[in-house]
Coordinates of C-alpha atoms in Angstrom, one line a residue:
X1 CA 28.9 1.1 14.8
X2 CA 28.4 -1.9 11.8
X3 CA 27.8 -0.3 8.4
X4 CA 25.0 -2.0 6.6
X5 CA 25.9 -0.7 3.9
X6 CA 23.1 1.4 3.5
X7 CA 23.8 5.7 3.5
X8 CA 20.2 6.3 4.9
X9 CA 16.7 4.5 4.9
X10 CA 13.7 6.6 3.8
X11 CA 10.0 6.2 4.6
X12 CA 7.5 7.8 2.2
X13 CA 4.4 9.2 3.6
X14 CA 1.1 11.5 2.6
X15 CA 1.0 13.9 4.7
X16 CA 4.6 14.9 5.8
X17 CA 3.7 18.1 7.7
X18 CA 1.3 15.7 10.4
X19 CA 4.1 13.1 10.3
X20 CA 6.9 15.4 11.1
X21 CA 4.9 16.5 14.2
X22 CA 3.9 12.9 15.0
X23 CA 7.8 12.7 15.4
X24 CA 8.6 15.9 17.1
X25 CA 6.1 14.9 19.6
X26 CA 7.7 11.4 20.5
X27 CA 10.7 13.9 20.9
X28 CA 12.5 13.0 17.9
X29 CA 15.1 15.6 17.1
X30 CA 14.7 16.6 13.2
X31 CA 15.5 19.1 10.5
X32 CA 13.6 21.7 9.1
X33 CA 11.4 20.4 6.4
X34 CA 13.0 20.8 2.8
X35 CA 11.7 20.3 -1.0
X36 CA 13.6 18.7 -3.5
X37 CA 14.1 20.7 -6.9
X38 CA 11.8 17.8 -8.7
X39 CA 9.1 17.4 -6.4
X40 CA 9.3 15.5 -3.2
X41 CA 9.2 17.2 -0.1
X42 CA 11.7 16.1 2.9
X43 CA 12.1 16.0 6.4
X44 CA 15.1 14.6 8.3
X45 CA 14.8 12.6 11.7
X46 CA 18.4 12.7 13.2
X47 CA 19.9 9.8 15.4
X48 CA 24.0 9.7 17.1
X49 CA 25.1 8.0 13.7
X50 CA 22.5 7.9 10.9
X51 CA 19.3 9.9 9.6
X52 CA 15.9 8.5 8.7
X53 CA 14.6 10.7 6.1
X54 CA 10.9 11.3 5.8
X55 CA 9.7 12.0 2.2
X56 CA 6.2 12.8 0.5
X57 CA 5.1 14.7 -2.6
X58 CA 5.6 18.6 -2.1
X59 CA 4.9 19.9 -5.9
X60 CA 3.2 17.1 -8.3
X61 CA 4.3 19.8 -11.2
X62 CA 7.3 19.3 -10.8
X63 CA 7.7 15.7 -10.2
X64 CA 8.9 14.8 -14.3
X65 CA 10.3 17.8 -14.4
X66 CA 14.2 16.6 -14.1
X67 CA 15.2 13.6 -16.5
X68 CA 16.1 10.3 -15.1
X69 CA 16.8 8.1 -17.8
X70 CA 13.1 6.1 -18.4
X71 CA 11.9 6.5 -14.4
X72 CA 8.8 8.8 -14.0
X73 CA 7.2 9.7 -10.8
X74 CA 3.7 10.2 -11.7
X75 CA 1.7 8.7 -13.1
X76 CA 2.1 5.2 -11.8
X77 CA 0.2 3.3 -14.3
X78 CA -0.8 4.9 -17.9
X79 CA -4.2 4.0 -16.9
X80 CA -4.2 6.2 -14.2
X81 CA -3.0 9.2 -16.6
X82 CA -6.5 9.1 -18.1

């Protein structure tokens, strides 16, 4: 297999619970769902060699809740704080 150099791709979504079973129905093999300690919930879609990983918001209380430097979550915009 070529590396891309890329560990795993992800693919944010709304609504992870209805894509998860959109998967599982194609007959995707996947993980259990998981949450994140700041936020984002997580499901894993596993292939041979590599792992798509599905992510969406699980907890917006908790999404600024774990320092990264000057990146914030929510809100996107100030405007939208209002």
């Amino acid at each position: 297999m070529i590396s891309l150099g890329i560990d795993h791709p992800l693919v944010c979504v709304r609504n992870l619970a209805k894509v998860r079973e959109t998967y599982l129905s194609l007959g995707f093999l996947m993980k259990p769902p998981g949450m994140h300690p700041w936020g984002t919930s997580t499901a894993l879609v596993i292939f041979r060699n590599q792992l798509l990983e599905l992510v969406g918001i699980g907890d917006e209380r908790l999404l600024d809740g774990y320092p990264a430097g000057d990146f914030l979550f929510w809100p996107p915009c100030p405007a939208l704080a209002q």
